[in-house]
Short mmCIF file of C-alpha atoms and ligand atoms in Angstrom, two decimals:
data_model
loop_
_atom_site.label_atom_id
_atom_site.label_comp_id
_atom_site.label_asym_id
_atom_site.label_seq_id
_atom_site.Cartn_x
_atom_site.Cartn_y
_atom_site.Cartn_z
CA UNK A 1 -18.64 -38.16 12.63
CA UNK A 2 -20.80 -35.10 13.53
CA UNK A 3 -18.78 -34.70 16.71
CA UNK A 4 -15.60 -33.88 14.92
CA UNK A 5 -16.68 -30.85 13.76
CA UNK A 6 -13.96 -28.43 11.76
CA UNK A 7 -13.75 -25.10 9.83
CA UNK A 8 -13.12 -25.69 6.54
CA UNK A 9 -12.06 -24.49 2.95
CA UNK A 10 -13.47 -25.37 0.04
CA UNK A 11 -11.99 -25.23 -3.48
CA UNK A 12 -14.21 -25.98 -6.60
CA UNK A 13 -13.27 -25.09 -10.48
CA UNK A 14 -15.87 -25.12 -12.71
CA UNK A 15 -16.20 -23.78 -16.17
CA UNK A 16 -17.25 -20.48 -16.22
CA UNK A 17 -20.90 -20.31 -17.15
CA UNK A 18 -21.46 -22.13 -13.98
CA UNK A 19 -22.03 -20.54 -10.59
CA UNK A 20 -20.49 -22.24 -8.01
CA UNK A 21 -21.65 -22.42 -3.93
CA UNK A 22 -19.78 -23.76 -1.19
CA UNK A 23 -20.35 -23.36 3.16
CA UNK A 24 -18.95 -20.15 4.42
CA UNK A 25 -17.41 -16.60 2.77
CA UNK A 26 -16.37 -16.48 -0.95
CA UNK A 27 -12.70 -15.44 -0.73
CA UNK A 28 -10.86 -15.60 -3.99
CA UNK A 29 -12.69 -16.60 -7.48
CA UNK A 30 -9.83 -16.87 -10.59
CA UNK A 31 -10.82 -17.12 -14.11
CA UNK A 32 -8.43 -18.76 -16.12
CA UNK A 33 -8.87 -19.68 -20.27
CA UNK A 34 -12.62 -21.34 -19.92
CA UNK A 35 -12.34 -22.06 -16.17
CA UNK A 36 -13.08 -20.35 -13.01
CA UNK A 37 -12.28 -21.41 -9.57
CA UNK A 38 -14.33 -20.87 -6.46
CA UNK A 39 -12.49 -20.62 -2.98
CA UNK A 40 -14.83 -20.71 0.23
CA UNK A 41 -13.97 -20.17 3.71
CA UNK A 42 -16.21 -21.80 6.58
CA UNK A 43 -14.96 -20.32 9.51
CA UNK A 44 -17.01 -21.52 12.11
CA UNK A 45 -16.93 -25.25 13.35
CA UNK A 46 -19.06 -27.31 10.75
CA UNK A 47 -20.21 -31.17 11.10
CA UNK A 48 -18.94 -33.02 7.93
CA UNK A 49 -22.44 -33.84 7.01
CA UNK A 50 -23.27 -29.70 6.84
CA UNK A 51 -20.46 -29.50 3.90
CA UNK A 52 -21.93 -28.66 0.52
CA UNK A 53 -21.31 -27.63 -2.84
CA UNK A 54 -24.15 -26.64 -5.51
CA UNK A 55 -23.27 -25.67 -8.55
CA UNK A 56 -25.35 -24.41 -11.66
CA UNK A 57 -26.50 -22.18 -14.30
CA UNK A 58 -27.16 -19.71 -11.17
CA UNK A 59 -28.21 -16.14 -10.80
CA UNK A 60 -26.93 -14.89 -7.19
CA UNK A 61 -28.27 -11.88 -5.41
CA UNK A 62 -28.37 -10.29 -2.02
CA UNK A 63 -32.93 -10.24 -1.43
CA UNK A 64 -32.67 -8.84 2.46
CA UNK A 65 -29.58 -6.36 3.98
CA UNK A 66 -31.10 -6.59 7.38
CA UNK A 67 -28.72 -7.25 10.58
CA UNK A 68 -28.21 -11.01 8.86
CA UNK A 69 -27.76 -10.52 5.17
CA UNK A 70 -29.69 -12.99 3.06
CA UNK A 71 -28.92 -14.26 -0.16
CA UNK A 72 -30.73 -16.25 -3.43
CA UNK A 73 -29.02 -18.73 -5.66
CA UNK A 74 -31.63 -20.07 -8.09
CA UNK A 75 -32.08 -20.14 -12.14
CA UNK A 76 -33.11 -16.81 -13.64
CA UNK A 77 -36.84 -17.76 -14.68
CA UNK A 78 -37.51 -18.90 -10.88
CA UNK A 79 -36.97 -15.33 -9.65
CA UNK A 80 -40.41 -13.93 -9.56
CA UNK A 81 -41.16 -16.86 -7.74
CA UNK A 82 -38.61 -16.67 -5.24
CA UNK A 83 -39.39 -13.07 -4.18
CA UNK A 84 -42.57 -14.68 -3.01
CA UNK A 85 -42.18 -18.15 -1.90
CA UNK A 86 -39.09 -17.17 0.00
CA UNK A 87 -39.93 -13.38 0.54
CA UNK A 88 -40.46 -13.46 4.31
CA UNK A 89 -37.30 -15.02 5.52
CA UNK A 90 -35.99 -11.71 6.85
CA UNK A 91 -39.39 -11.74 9.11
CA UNK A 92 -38.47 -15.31 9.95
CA UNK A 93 -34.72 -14.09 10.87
CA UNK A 94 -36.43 -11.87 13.51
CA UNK A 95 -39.10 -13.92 14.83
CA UNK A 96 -36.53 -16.71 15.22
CA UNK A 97 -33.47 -13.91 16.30
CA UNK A 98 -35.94 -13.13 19.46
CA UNK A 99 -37.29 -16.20 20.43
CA UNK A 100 -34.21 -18.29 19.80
CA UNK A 101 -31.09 -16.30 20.46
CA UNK A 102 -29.19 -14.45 17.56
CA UNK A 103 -28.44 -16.07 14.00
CA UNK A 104 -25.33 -18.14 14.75
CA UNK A 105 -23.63 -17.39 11.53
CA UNK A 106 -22.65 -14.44 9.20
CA UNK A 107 -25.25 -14.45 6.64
CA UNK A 108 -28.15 -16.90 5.29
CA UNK A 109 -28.27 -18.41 1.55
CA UNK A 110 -31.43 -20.04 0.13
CA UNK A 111 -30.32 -22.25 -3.10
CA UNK A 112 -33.23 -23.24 -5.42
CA UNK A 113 -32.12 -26.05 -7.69
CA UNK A 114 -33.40 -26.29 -11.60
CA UNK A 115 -34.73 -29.93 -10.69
CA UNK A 116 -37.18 -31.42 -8.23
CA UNK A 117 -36.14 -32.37 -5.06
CA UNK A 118 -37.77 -35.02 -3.14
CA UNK A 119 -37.38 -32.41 0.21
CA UNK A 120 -35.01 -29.44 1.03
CA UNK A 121 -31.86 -29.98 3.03
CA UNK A 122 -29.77 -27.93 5.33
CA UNK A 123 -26.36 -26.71 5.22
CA UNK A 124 -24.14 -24.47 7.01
CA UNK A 125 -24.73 -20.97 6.37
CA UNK A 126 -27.51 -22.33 3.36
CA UNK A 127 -30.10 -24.22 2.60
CA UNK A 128 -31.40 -26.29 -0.65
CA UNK A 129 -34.46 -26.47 -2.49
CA UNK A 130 -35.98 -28.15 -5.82
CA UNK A 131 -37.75 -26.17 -8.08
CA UNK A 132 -41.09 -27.28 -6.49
CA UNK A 133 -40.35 -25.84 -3.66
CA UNK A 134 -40.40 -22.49 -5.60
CA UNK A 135 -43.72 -21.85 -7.48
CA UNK A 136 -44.66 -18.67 -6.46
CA UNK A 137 -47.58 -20.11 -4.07
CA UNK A 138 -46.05 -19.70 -1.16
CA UNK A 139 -46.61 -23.58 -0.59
CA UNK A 140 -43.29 -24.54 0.93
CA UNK A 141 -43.23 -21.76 3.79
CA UNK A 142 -43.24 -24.13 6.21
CA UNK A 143 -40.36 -25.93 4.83
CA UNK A 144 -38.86 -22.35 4.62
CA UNK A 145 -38.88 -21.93 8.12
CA UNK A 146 -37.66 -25.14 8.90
CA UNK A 147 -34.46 -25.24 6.84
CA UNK A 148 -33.98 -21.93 8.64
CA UNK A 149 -34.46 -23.24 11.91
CA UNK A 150 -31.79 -25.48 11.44
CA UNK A 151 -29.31 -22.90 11.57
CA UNK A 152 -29.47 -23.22 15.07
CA UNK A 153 -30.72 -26.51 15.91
CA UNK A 154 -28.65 -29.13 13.96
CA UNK A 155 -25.99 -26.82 12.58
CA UNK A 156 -24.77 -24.65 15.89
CA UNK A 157 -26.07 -27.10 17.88
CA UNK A 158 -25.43 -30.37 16.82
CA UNK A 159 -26.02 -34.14 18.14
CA UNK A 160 -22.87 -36.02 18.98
CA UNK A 161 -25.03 -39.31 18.76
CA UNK A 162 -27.65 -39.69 15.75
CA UNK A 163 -29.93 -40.82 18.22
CA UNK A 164 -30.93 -37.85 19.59
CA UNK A 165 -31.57 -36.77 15.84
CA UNK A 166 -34.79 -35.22 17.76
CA UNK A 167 -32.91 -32.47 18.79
CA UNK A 168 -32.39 -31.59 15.50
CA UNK A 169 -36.00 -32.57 13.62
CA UNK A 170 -38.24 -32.31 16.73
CA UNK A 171 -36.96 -28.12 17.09
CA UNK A 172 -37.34 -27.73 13.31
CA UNK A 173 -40.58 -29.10 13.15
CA UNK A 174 -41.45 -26.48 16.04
CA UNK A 175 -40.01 -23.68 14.81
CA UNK A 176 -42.84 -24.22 11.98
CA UNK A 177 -45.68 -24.26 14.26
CA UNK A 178 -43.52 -21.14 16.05
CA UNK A 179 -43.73 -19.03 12.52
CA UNK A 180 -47.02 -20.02 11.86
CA UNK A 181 -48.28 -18.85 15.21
CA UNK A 182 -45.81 -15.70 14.30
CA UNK A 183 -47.31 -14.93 11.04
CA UNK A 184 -51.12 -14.88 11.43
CA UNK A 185 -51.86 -18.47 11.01
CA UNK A 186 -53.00 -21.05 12.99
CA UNK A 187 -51.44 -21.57 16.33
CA UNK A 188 -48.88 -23.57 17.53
CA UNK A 189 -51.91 -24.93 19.92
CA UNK A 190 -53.89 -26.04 16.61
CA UNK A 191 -50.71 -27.48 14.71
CA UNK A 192 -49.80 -29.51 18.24
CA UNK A 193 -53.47 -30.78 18.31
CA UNK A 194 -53.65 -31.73 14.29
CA UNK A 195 -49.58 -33.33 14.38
CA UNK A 196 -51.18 -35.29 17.79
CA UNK A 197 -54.50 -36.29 16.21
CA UNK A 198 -52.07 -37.77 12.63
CA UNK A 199 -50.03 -39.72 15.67
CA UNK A 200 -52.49 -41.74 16.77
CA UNK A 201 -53.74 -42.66 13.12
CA UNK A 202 -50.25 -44.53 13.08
CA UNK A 203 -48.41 -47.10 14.26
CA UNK A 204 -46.44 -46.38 17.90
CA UNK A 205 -43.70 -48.95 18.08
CA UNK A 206 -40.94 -45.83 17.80
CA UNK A 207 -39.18 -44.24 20.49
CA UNK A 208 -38.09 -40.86 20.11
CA UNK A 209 -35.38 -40.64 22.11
CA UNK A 210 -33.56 -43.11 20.14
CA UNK A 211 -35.05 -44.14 16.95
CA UNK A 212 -32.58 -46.23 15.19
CA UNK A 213 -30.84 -45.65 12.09
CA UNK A 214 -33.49 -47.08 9.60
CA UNK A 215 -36.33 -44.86 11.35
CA UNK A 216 -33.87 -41.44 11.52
CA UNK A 217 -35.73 -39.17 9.29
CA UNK A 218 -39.17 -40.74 9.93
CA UNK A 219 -41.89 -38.04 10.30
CA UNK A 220 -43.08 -39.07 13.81
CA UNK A 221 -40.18 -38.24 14.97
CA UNK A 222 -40.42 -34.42 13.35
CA UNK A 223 -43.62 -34.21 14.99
CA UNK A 224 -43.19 -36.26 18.28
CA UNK A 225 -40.43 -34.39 18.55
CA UNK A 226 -41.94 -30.84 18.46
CA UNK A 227 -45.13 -31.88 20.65
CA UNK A 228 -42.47 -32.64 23.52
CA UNK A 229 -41.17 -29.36 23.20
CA UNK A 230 -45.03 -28.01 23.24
CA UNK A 231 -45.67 -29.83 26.82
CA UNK A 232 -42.38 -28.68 27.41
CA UNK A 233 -43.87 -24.97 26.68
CA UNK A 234 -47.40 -26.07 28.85
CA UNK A 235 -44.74 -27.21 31.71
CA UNK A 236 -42.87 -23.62 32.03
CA UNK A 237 -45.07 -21.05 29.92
CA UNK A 238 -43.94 -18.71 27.50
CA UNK A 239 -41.32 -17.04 28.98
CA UNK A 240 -39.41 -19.51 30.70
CA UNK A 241 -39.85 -21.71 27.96
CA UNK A 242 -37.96 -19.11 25.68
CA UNK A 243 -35.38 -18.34 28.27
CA UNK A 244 -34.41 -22.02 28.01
CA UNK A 245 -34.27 -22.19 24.04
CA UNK A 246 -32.35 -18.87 24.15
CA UNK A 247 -30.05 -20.35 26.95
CA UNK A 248 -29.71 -23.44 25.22
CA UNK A 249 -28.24 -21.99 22.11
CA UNK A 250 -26.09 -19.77 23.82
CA UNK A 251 -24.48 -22.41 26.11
CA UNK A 252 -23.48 -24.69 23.44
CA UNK A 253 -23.59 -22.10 20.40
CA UNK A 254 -21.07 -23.75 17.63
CA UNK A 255 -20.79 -27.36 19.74
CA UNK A 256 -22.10 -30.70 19.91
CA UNK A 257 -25.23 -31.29 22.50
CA UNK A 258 -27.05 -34.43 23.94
CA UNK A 259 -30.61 -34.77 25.21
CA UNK A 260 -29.17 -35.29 28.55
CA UNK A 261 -27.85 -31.77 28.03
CA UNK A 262 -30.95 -30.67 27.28
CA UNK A 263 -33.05 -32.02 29.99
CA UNK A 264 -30.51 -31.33 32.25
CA UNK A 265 -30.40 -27.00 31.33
CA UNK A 266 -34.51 -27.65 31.23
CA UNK A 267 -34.76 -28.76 34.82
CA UNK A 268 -33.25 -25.47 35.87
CA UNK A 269 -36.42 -23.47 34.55
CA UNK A 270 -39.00 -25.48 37.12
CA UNK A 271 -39.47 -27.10 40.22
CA UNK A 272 -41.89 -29.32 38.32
CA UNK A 273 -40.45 -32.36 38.40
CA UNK A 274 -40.00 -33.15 34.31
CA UNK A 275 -38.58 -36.75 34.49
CA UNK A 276 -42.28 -38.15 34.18
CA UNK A 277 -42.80 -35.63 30.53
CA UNK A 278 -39.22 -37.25 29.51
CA UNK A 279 -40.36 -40.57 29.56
CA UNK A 280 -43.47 -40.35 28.31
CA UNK A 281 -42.75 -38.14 25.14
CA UNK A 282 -39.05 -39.57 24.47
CA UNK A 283 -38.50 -43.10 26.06
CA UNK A 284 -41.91 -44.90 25.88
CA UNK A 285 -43.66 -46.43 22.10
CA UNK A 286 -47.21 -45.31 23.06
CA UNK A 287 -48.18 -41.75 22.54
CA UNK A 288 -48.94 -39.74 25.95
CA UNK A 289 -52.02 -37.60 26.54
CA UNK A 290 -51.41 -34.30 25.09
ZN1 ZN B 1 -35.11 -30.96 9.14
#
C-alpha cells in the first residue's frame, strides 16, 4: 500500500553483458564466472509501487554534473538521440528546483528502453521510456518534464488513498504547461485554455477528486487536474501560488499527503474563500467556467 512506504535494497544478478538498474545508490557490483550482481541502496522512504528494476544491453553515463547529477541508461545507437530529446533536463531541474522546492533525491536517471512503450513511467530516483520516446525530435519533451515532475509530486509526496491520484497526475500534467511557459513556448494560459476547450469535447460524468479505480489514469483527470491548480494560480497569483507548491513539498517532503492536506496548507495563502473552486474543479461531474 503506498502508505507503507520503506527504504529499501535491492539485489539483482544478471549475466554480465547486461546492465542492471535498480531505485537508489549502486553500492557493491561482484562479477563472478559469467555472472554479475547488482546491489542498490534506496535510502529514502519509497512507495512499493516506485520499486523498479530495468535491465538490458545498456550503455550508462553521467549527461549533466549540475547541483543534481543526471544520468542516461539507454542502448548505444539511441545516444545521439538522447542528447537531444532528453538534453534539457538539467534546465528542467532548475526551473522545477525554483518554482517547486529543491530535487528531493540524490540524483536523477532517465532509462530509455530498446522497445516501445505504450507511455513512460516513474520511479524513484528514475524514470522509463520506450524507444519512441527517443527519436531525436524532441517530441516527448513534455513527457520529459512530466516524469520529472513526479519526483516530487507522487514520489516525495505521495497519496495515501488512490483517490486523490490527482495529486499526483493533475501536478505532473502542470508542471508541463509550467516548462513550456519556462522554455519559450506557449503559455501555461494557452495550454489551460486548449486542455479546457478538449474537456468539453468529452464526456463529464468523472469526478476528480475521486475517480475510481477503473478511471485512475484517465486523461481528464491529468488535465482536470492541472486546470484546478491554474484557477488555483488565478486565485493567489504567482507568487503566492509558488510559495504554496514550495511549502507543500517541504511540509510533507518524503511522506504521504491527502487533498484535504492540500486544501487545507492552500487556504493559508488567501482570504478568498476557496471551498466554492474545490467543489467545482474536484467534487462536481460538470466542468466549471474557466
Ligand atoms: Zn504521470
Amino acid at each position: 500500500h503506498p502508505i507503507s512506504k520503506a527504504s529499501y535494497r535491492i539485489s539483482i544478478t544478471t549475466d554480465s553483458p547486461f546492465y542492471a538498474l535498480a531505485n537508489g545508490k549502486l553500492i557493491r557490483k561482484q562479477t563472478r564466472a559469467s555472472q554479475t550482481t547488482w546491489v542498490y541502496e534506496q535510502t529514502e522512504p519509497m512507495a512499493t509501487y516506485l520499486a523498479t528494476i530495468q535491465i538490458g544491453q545498456y550503455e550508462h553515463r553521467q549527461v549533466s554534473a549540475g547541483p543534481v547529477p543526471v544520468f542516461a541508461v539507454h542502448p548505444p545507437r539511441l545516444r545521439a538521440a538522447f542528447d537531444i530529446d532528453f538534453g534539457r533536463q538539467p534546465q528542467m531541474l532548475e526551473v522545477f528546483g525554483k518554482l517547486f522546492g529543491p530535487y528531493p533525491f540524490a540524483d536523477y536517471t532517465a532509462v530509455v528502453t530498446d522497445d516501445e512503450l505504450e507511455i513512460p513511467i516513474e520511479a524513484q530516483g528514475l524514470s522509463i521510456f520506450g524507444a519512441n520516446h527517443c527519436t531525436g525530435r524532441r517530441g516527448s519533451e513534455r513527457l520529459v518534464a512530466h516524469e520529472l515532475a513526479h519526483q516530487w509530486f507522487g514520489n516525495s509526496l505521495t497519496l495515501g488513498q488512490w483517490c486523490d491520484i490527482w495529486l499526483h497526475e493533475g501536478f505532473a500534467c502542470y508542471a508541463e504547461w509550467i516548462w513550456s511557459e519556462n522554455s519559450g513556448g506557449p503559455s501555461s494560459d494557452q495550454l489551460a485554455a486548449n486542455a479546457y476547450q478538449g474537456l468539453r469535447r468529452k464526456p463529464q460524468f468523472l469526478i476528480i477528486g475521486n475517480p475510481g479505480p477503473a478511471h485512475m489514469f484517465d486523461d481528464r483527470i491529468y488535465k482536470r487536474g492541472a486546470l484546478t491548480l491554474h484557477a488555483l494560480r488565478g486565485v493567489l497569483g504567482d507568487e503566492k501560488f509558488f510559495e504554496l507548491i514550495r511549502q507543500w513539498t517541504t511540509k510533507h517532503r518524503h511522506s504521504t499527503v491527502s487533498t484535504e492536506q492540500f486544501t487545507d496548507l492552500a487556504s493559508r495563502f488567501t482570504d478568498t474563500p476557496l471551498r466554492p473552486l474545490w467543489d467545482a474543479w474536484l467534487n462536481q461531474r460538470l466542468l466549471p467556467r474557466l
